[in-house]
Amino acid sequence: EIVLTQSPGTLSLSPGERATLSCRASQIVSSSYLAWYQQKPGQAPRLLIYGASSRATGIPDRFSGSGSGTDFTLTIGRLEPEDFAVYYCQQSGFSSYSFGQGTKLEIK
Amino acid sequence: EVQLVESGGGLVQPGGSLRLSCAASGFTFDDYAMHWVRQTPEKGLEWVSGISWNSVYTGYADSVKGRFTISRDNAKNSLYLQMNSLRAEDTALYFCAKDHEQWFGSHIFDYWGQGIVVTVSS
């Protein structure tokens, strides 16, 4: 089973700062099969990025994804107050379709 | 506007059964694969099951294989999850989710319901 490990577990930043979140896979994942989601308390996850770097419909361009192989990154260019949430990566290339454990982005 | 509304959750004893339903609207339901994903504080997000647009292909997580059955009724724009032989570890918030790609899907989920709680306890 492929395991996705996200780091850091918690990231404390201020609005206006840049956030960099990491997702490392236990096996090589095709870039086509890596996605990122945002989840706020009491809400369902929201798709942000698919194919490692393509923004989903309606996602602001301050969100960007990059990476290949086993290392992927979600970058939030300039944090807005509504961006503080938990972020998950997910792989869809192996049949477990597994998620990372999440990175909590909190206000410093 | 895409809407997915789950129903059918609740409290059930170990070994019991429950059937979840998901009513879909705002998109052409029979063009897309659909999925169930669950979430717990301990294990996080876990894909449970998926079904292709025409029900020809279904898939299950190892943890539920042989106990859960996914199905859909395209005429009713509805997705279902029949859960049998329930265990305490099946306790979770269950989400219905739409696949990002048409037909057989990509197992990336672009719209989610609000979730329904299933509690397995005596």
PDB file of C-alpha atoms in Angstrom:
ATOM      1  CA  GLU A   1       0.000   0.000   0.000  1.00  0.00           C
ATOM      2  CA  ILE A   2       1.304   3.421  -0.899  1.00  0.00           C
ATOM      3  CA  VAL A   3       1.722   5.789   2.061  1.00  0.00           C
ATOM      4  CA  LEU A   4       1.635   9.560   1.754  1.00  0.00           C
ATOM      5  CA  THR A   5       3.445  11.495   4.479  1.00  0.00           C
ATOM      6  CA  GLN A   6       2.694  15.184   4.836  1.00  0.00           C
ATOM      7  CA  SER A   7       4.891  17.724   6.549  1.00  0.00           C
ATOM      8  CA  PRO A   8       4.843  19.690   8.650  1.00  0.00           C
ATOM      9  CA  GLY A   9       1.991  18.442  10.790  1.00  0.00           C
ATOM     10  CA  THR A  10       1.133  22.002  11.752  1.00  0.00           C
ATOM     11  CA  LEU A  11       2.253  25.205  10.067  1.00  0.00           C
ATOM     12  CA  SER A  12       1.820  28.529  11.875  1.00  0.00           C
ATOM     13  CA  LEU A  13       1.895  31.579   9.623  1.00  0.00           C
ATOM     14  CA  SER A  14       0.395  35.044   9.366  1.00  0.00           C
ATOM     15  CA  PRO A  15      -1.952  36.374   6.662  1.00  0.00           C
ATOM     16  CA  GLY A  16       0.067  37.665   3.742  1.00  0.00           C
ATOM     17  CA  GLU A  17       2.856  35.127   4.209  1.00  0.00           C
ATOM     18  CA  ARG A  18       3.690  32.291   1.827  1.00  0.00           C
ATOM     19  CA  ALA A  19       2.900  28.692   2.790  1.00  0.00           C
ATOM     20  CA  THR A  20       4.741  25.624   1.537  1.00  0.00           C
ATOM     21  CA  LEU A  21       3.260  22.209   2.314  1.00  0.00           C
ATOM     22  CA  SER A  22       4.956  18.922   1.492  1.00  0.00           C
ATOM     23  CA  CYS A  23       3.659  15.480   0.537  1.00  0.00           C
ATOM     24  CA  ARG A  24       6.057  12.547   0.204  1.00  0.00           C
ATOM     25  CA  ALA A  25       4.986   9.204  -1.254  1.00  0.00           C
ATOM     26  CA  SER A  26       6.411   5.805  -0.295  1.00  0.00           C
ATOM     27  CA  GLN A  27       6.547   4.890  -4.001  1.00  0.00           C
ATOM     28  CA  ILE A  28       6.777   6.872  -7.220  1.00  0.00           C
ATOM     29  CA  VAL A  29       3.430   8.447  -8.126  1.00  0.00           C
ATOM     30  CA  SER A  30       2.728   9.739 -11.589  1.00  0.00           C
ATOM     31  CA  SER A  31       2.103  13.467 -11.491  1.00  0.00           C
ATOM     32  CA  SER A  32      -1.218  12.815 -13.206  1.00  0.00           C
ATOM     33  CA  TYR A  33      -2.440  11.078 -10.093  1.00  0.00           C
ATOM     34  CA  LEU A  34      -1.671  13.523  -7.277  1.00  0.00           C
ATOM     35  CA  ALA A  35      -4.310  15.846  -5.828  1.00  0.00           C
ATOM     36  CA  TRP A  36      -4.619  18.346  -2.987  1.00  0.00           C
ATOM     37  CA  TYR A  37      -7.701  19.146  -0.906  1.00  0.00           C
ATOM     38  CA  GLN A  38      -8.612  21.792   1.654  1.00  0.00           C
ATOM     39  CA  GLN A  39     -10.906  21.038   4.580  1.00  0.00           C
ATOM     40  CA  LYS A  40     -12.343  23.535   7.040  1.00  0.00           C
ATOM     41  CA  PRO A  41     -13.979  22.511  10.347  1.00  0.00           C
ATOM     42  CA  GLY A  42     -17.423  21.031   9.853  1.00  0.00           C
ATOM     43  CA  GLN A  43     -17.073  21.006   6.066  1.00  0.00           C
ATOM     44  CA  ALA A  44     -16.298  18.447   3.427  1.00  0.00           C
ATOM     45  CA  PRO A  45     -12.928  18.493   1.670  1.00  0.00           C
ATOM     46  CA  ARG A  46     -12.653  20.743  -1.379  1.00  0.00           C
ATOM     47  CA  LEU A  47     -10.541  19.829  -4.384  1.00  0.00           C
ATOM     48  CA  LEU A  48      -7.790  22.413  -4.974  1.00  0.00           C
ATOM     49  CA  ILE A  49      -5.255  20.789  -7.292  1.00  0.00           C
ATOM     50  CA  TYR A  50      -5.292  17.722  -9.540  1.00  0.00           C
ATOM     51  CA  GLY A  51      -2.622  16.296 -11.788  1.00  0.00           C
ATOM     52  CA  ALA A  52      -0.083  17.714  -9.300  1.00  0.00           C
ATOM     53  CA  SER A  53      -0.319  21.239 -10.724  1.00  0.00           C
ATOM     54  CA  SER A  54      -3.735  21.927 -12.298  1.00  0.00           C
ATOM     55  CA  ARG A  55      -6.106  24.117 -10.316  1.00  0.00           C
ATOM     56  CA  ALA A  56      -9.662  22.900  -9.915  1.00  0.00           C
ATOM     57  CA  THR A  57     -12.586  25.035 -10.990  1.00  0.00           C
ATOM     58  CA  GLY A  58     -12.870  28.278  -9.027  1.00  0.00           C
ATOM     59  CA  ILE A  59      -9.591  27.906  -7.127  1.00  0.00           C
ATOM     60  CA  PRO A  60      -7.650  31.193  -6.813  1.00  0.00           C
ATOM     61  CA  ASP A  61      -4.275  31.402  -8.516  1.00  0.00           C
ATOM     62  CA  ARG A  62      -2.482  31.936  -5.198  1.00  0.00           C
ATOM     63  CA  PHE A  63      -2.756  28.126  -4.882  1.00  0.00           C
ATOM     64  CA  SER A  64      -0.193  26.208  -6.892  1.00  0.00           C
ATOM     65  CA  GLY A  65       1.063  22.642  -6.957  1.00  0.00           C
ATOM     66  CA  SER A  66       4.335  21.175  -8.098  1.00  0.00           C
ATOM     67  CA  GLY A  67       6.496  18.114  -7.841  1.00  0.00           C
ATOM     68  CA  SER A  68       7.106  14.710  -9.329  1.00  0.00           C
ATOM     69  CA  GLY A  69       8.171  11.196  -8.414  1.00  0.00           C
ATOM     70  CA  THR A  70       7.794  10.919  -4.664  1.00  0.00           C
ATOM     71  CA  ASP A  71       7.894  14.584  -3.639  1.00  0.00           C
ATOM     72  CA  PHE A  72       5.057  17.029  -4.152  1.00  0.00           C
ATOM     73  CA  THR A  73       4.398  20.546  -2.875  1.00  0.00           C
ATOM     74  CA  LEU A  74       1.370  22.775  -2.400  1.00  0.00           C
ATOM     75  CA  THR A  75       2.223  26.466  -2.255  1.00  0.00           C
ATOM     76  CA  ILE A  76      -0.150  29.212  -1.171  1.00  0.00           C
ATOM     77  CA  GLY A  77       1.342  32.421  -2.485  1.00  0.00           C
ATOM     78  CA  ARG A  78      -0.103  34.992  -0.121  1.00  0.00           C
ATOM     79  CA  LEU A  79      -2.259  33.715   2.715  1.00  0.00           C
ATOM     80  CA  GLU A  80      -5.764  35.043   3.068  1.00  0.00           C
ATOM     81  CA  PRO A  81      -7.724  34.598   6.333  1.00  0.00           C
ATOM     82  CA  GLU A  82      -9.949  31.973   4.675  1.00  0.00           C
ATOM     83  CA  ASP A  83      -6.936  29.787   3.789  1.00  0.00           C
ATOM     84  CA  PHE A  84      -6.370  28.617   7.349  1.00  0.00           C
ATOM     85  CA  ALA A  85      -7.559  25.023   7.266  1.00  0.00           C
ATOM     86  CA  VAL A  86      -6.303  21.447   6.991  1.00  0.00           C
ATOM     87  CA  TYR A  87      -4.768  20.353   3.687  1.00  0.00           C
ATOM     88  CA  TYR A  88      -4.573  16.796   2.394  1.00  0.00           C
ATOM     89  CA  CYS A  89      -2.740  15.231  -0.518  1.00  0.00           C
ATOM     90  CA  GLN A  90      -4.145  12.166  -2.252  1.00  0.00           C
ATOM     91  CA  GLN A  91      -2.844   9.712  -4.825  1.00  0.00           C
ATOM     92  CA  SER A  92      -5.085   8.111  -7.394  1.00  0.00           C
ATOM     93  CA  GLY A  93      -2.545   5.957  -9.190  1.00  0.00           C
ATOM     94  CA  PHE A  94      -2.659   2.955  -6.878  1.00  0.00           C
ATOM     95  CA  SER A  95      -5.785   1.118  -5.884  1.00  0.00           C
ATOM     96  CA  SER A  96      -5.797   2.236  -2.261  1.00  0.00           C
ATOM     97  CA  TYR A  97      -6.397   5.845  -3.515  1.00  0.00           C
ATOM     98  CA  SER A  98      -4.833   6.906  -0.234  1.00  0.00           C
ATOM     99  CA  PHE A  99      -4.709  10.287   1.481  1.00  0.00           C
ATOM    100  CA  GLY A 100      -1.976  11.864   3.559  1.00  0.00           C
ATOM    101  CA  GLN A 101      -2.617  12.523   7.233  1.00  0.00           C
ATOM    102  CA  GLY A 102      -2.983  16.264   6.665  1.00  0.00           C
ATOM    103  CA  THR A 103      -1.199  19.520   7.430  1.00  0.00           C
ATOM    104  CA  LYS A 104      -2.996  21.989   9.656  1.00  0.00           C
ATOM    105  CA  LEU A 105      -2.351  25.572   8.593  1.00  0.00           C
ATOM    106  CA  GLU A 106      -3.035  27.832  11.556  1.00  0.00           C
ATOM    107  CA  ILE A 107      -2.884  31.540  12.180  1.00  0.00           C
ATOM    108  CA  LYS A 108       0.245  32.645  13.987  1.00  0.00           C
TER     109      LYS A 108
ATOM    110  CA  GLU B   1     -24.830  23.936  -8.686  1.00  0.00           C
ATOM    111  CA  VAL B   2     -23.647  20.435  -7.835  1.00  0.00           C
ATOM    112  CA  GLN B   3     -25.310  19.020  -4.732  1.00  0.00           C
ATOM    113  CA  LEU B   4     -24.752  15.688  -3.045  1.00  0.00           C
ATOM    114  CA  VAL B   5     -26.922  14.847  -0.051  1.00  0.00           C
ATOM    115  CA  GLU B   6     -26.291  11.735   2.019  1.00  0.00           C
ATOM    116  CA  SER B   7     -28.866   9.966   4.170  1.00  0.00           C
ATOM    117  CA  GLY B   8     -29.334   6.698   6.014  1.00  0.00           C
ATOM    118  CA  GLY B   9     -26.666   6.940   8.682  1.00  0.00           C
ATOM    119  CA  GLY B  10     -27.142   6.308  12.373  1.00  0.00           C
ATOM    120  CA  LEU B  11     -26.348   3.994  15.247  1.00  0.00           C
ATOM    121  CA  VAL B  12     -26.148   0.250  14.574  1.00  0.00           C
ATOM    122  CA  GLN B  13     -24.936  -2.704  16.623  1.00  0.00           C
ATOM    123  CA  PRO B  14     -21.840  -4.668  15.633  1.00  0.00           C
ATOM    124  CA  GLY B  15     -22.765  -7.238  13.020  1.00  0.00           C
ATOM    125  CA  GLY B  16     -25.693  -5.149  11.833  1.00  0.00           C
ATOM    126  CA  SER B  17     -26.469  -3.546   8.490  1.00  0.00           C
ATOM    127  CA  LEU B  18     -27.092  -0.069   7.192  1.00  0.00           C
ATOM    128  CA  ARG B  19     -27.771   1.387   3.747  1.00  0.00           C
ATOM    129  CA  LEU B  20     -26.480   4.817   2.850  1.00  0.00           C
ATOM    130  CA  SER B  21     -27.997   6.848   0.051  1.00  0.00           C
ATOM    131  CA  CYS B  22     -26.723   9.879  -1.834  1.00  0.00           C
ATOM    132  CA  ALA B  23     -29.035  12.094  -3.871  1.00  0.00           C
ATOM    133  CA  ALA B  24     -27.209  13.964  -6.626  1.00  0.00           C
ATOM    134  CA  SER B  25     -28.230  17.060  -8.563  1.00  0.00           C
ATOM    135  CA  GLY B  26     -26.714  19.856 -10.613  1.00  0.00           C
ATOM    136  CA  PHE B  27     -24.771  17.676 -13.052  1.00  0.00           C
ATOM    137  CA  THR B  28     -25.338  14.815 -15.474  1.00  0.00           C
ATOM    138  CA  PHE B  29     -25.175  12.022 -12.923  1.00  0.00           C
ATOM    139  CA  ASP B  30     -24.920   9.149 -15.365  1.00  0.00           C
ATOM    140  CA  ASP B  31     -21.793  10.627 -16.998  1.00  0.00           C
ATOM    141  CA  TYR B  32     -19.618  10.249 -13.906  1.00  0.00           C
ATOM    142  CA  ALA B  33     -18.108   7.649 -11.646  1.00  0.00           C
ATOM    143  CA  MET B  34     -19.092   8.083  -8.000  1.00  0.00           C
ATOM    144  CA  HIS B  35     -17.467   7.171  -4.705  1.00  0.00           C
ATOM    145  CA  TRP B  36     -17.819   6.824  -0.969  1.00  0.00           C
ATOM    146  CA  VAL B  37     -15.045   8.201   1.242  1.00  0.00           C
ATOM    147  CA  ARG B  38     -15.011   8.045   5.032  1.00  0.00           C
ATOM    148  CA  GLN B  39     -13.226  10.027   7.697  1.00  0.00           C
ATOM    149  CA  THR B  40     -12.292   9.409  11.305  1.00  0.00           C
ATOM    150  CA  PRO B  41     -10.096  11.426  13.666  1.00  0.00           C
ATOM    151  CA  GLU B  42      -7.826   8.395  14.125  1.00  0.00           C
ATOM    152  CA  LYS B  43      -7.331   7.222  10.535  1.00  0.00           C
ATOM    153  CA  GLY B  44      -8.163  10.369   8.582  1.00  0.00           C
ATOM    154  CA  LEU B  45      -9.632  10.159   5.090  1.00  0.00           C
ATOM    155  CA  GLU B  46     -10.098   6.724   3.536  1.00  0.00           C
ATOM    156  CA  TRP B  47     -11.544   5.872   0.121  1.00  0.00           C
ATOM    157  CA  VAL B  48     -14.170   3.176   0.677  1.00  0.00           C
ATOM    158  CA  SER B  49     -15.677   2.308  -2.681  1.00  0.00           C
ATOM    159  CA  GLY B  50     -16.261   3.541  -6.219  1.00  0.00           C
ATOM    160  CA  ILE B  51     -18.516   2.734  -9.159  1.00  0.00           C
ATOM    161  CA  SER B  52     -18.262   3.583 -12.856  1.00  0.00           C
ATOM    162  CA  TRP B  53     -20.948   5.529 -14.700  1.00  0.00           C
ATOM    163  CA  ASN B  54     -22.602   2.368 -15.992  1.00  0.00           C
ATOM    164  CA  SER B  55     -22.073   0.212 -12.859  1.00  0.00           C
ATOM    165  CA  VAL B  56     -19.865  -2.183 -14.815  1.00  0.00           C
ATOM    166  CA  TYR B  57     -16.857  -1.470 -12.652  1.00  0.00           C
ATOM    167  CA  THR B  58     -16.865  -1.337  -8.862  1.00  0.00           C
ATOM    168  CA  GLY B  59     -13.997  -1.185  -6.417  1.00  0.00           C
ATOM    169  CA  TYR B  60     -13.586  -1.523  -2.681  1.00  0.00           C
ATOM    170  CA  ALA B  61     -10.998  -0.823  -0.028  1.00  0.00           C
ATOM    171  CA  ASP B  62      -9.571  -4.018   1.436  1.00  0.00           C
ATOM    172  CA  SER B  63     -11.049  -3.043   4.802  1.00  0.00           C
ATOM    173  CA  VAL B  64     -14.628  -3.327   3.490  1.00  0.00           C
ATOM    174  CA  LYS B  65     -14.339  -5.858   0.669  1.00  0.00           C
ATOM    175  CA  GLY B  66     -16.923  -8.615   0.997  1.00  0.00           C
ATOM    176  CA  ARG B  67     -19.013  -6.621   3.487  1.00  0.00           C
ATOM    177  CA  PHE B  68     -19.991  -3.438   1.607  1.00  0.00           C
ATOM    178  CA  THR B  69     -21.713  -3.155  -1.782  1.00  0.00           C
ATOM    179  CA  ILE B  70     -21.880   0.003  -3.856  1.00  0.00           C
ATOM    180  CA  SER B  71     -24.624   0.568  -6.405  1.00  0.00           C
ATOM    181  CA  ARG B  72     -26.303   3.367  -8.313  1.00  0.00           C
ATOM    182  CA  ASP B  73     -29.622   4.144  -9.957  1.00  0.00           C
ATOM    183  CA  ASN B  74     -29.038   6.578 -12.809  1.00  0.00           C
ATOM    184  CA  ALA B  75     -32.771   7.042 -13.349  1.00  0.00           C
ATOM    185  CA  LYS B  76     -33.017   8.367  -9.779  1.00  0.00           C
ATOM    186  CA  ASN B  77     -29.659  10.212  -9.730  1.00  0.00           C
ATOM    187  CA  SER B  78     -28.778   8.226  -6.644  1.00  0.00           C
ATOM    188  CA  LEU B  79     -25.781   6.386  -5.203  1.00  0.00           C
ATOM    189  CA  TYR B  80     -25.983   3.741  -2.505  1.00  0.00           C
ATOM    190  CA  LEU B  81     -23.734   1.888  -0.085  1.00  0.00           C
ATOM    191  CA  GLN B  82     -25.048  -1.295   1.499  1.00  0.00           C
ATOM    192  CA  MET B  83     -22.997  -1.984   4.611  1.00  0.00           C
ATOM    193  CA  ASN B  84     -23.248  -5.446   6.197  1.00  0.00           C
ATOM    194  CA  SER B  85     -21.398  -7.144   9.055  1.00  0.00           C
ATOM    195  CA  LEU B  86     -20.554  -3.757  10.483  1.00  0.00           C
ATOM    196  CA  ARG B  87     -17.677  -3.422  12.922  1.00  0.00           C
ATOM    197  CA  ALA B  88     -16.709  -0.785  15.450  1.00  0.00           C
ATOM    198  CA  GLU B  89     -13.918   0.309  13.120  1.00  0.00           C
ATOM    199  CA  ASP B  90     -16.497   1.231  10.472  1.00  0.00           C
ATOM    200  CA  THR B  91     -17.613   4.097  12.705  1.00  0.00           C
ATOM    201  CA  ALA B  92     -16.948   7.237  10.667  1.00  0.00           C
ATOM    202  CA  LEU B  93     -18.304  10.203   8.787  1.00  0.00           C
ATOM    203  CA  TYR B  94     -19.195   8.910   5.319  1.00  0.00           C
ATOM    204  CA  PHE B  95     -19.008  11.217   2.311  1.00  0.00           C
ATOM    205  CA  CYS B  96     -20.518  10.733  -1.110  1.00  0.00           C
ATOM    206  CA  ALA B  97     -18.144  12.152  -3.728  1.00  0.00           C
ATOM    207  CA  LYS B  98     -18.294  12.827  -7.457  1.00  0.00           C
ATOM    208  CA  ASP B  99     -15.381  11.820  -9.633  1.00  0.00           C
ATOM    209  CA  HIS B 100     -13.502  14.573 -11.444  1.00  0.00           C
ATOM    210  CA  GLU B 101     -13.549  12.663 -14.731  1.00  0.00           C
ATOM    211  CA  GLN B 102     -16.350  11.208 -16.782  1.00  0.00           C
ATOM    212  CA  TRP B 103     -17.167   7.590 -17.415  1.00  0.00           C
ATOM    213  CA  PHE B 104     -14.726   5.345 -15.514  1.00  0.00           C
ATOM    214  CA  GLY B 105     -13.229   8.068 -13.383  1.00  0.00           C
ATOM    215  CA  SER B 106      -9.893   9.110 -12.043  1.00  0.00           C
ATOM    216  CA  HIS B 107     -10.495   8.526  -8.323  1.00  0.00           C
ATOM    217  CA  ILE B 108     -10.064  12.246  -7.728  1.00  0.00           C
ATOM    218  CA  PHE B 109     -13.079  13.814  -6.073  1.00  0.00           C
ATOM    219  CA  ASP B 110     -14.232  17.252  -7.156  1.00  0.00           C
ATOM    220  CA  TYR B 111     -17.504  17.529  -5.245  1.00  0.00           C
ATOM    221  CA  TRP B 112     -18.427  16.092  -1.884  1.00  0.00           C
ATOM    222  CA  GLY B 113     -21.566  15.855   0.188  1.00  0.00           C
ATOM    223  CA  GLN B 114     -21.639  17.141   3.746  1.00  0.00           C
ATOM    224  CA  GLY B 115     -21.300  13.637   5.117  1.00  0.00           C
ATOM    225  CA  ILE B 116     -23.379  11.308   7.243  1.00  0.00           C
ATOM    226  CA  VAL B 117     -22.352   9.760  10.541  1.00  0.00           C
ATOM    227  CA  VAL B 118     -22.331   5.999  11.004  1.00  0.00           C
ATOM    228  CA  THR B 119     -21.761   4.723  14.536  1.00  0.00           C
ATOM    229  CA  VAL B 120     -21.251   1.017  15.196  1.00  0.00           C
ATOM    230  CA  SER B 121     -21.615   0.299  18.894  1.00  0.00           C
ATOM    231  CA  SER B 122     -23.495  -1.950  21.286  1.00  0.00           C
TER     232      SER B 122
END
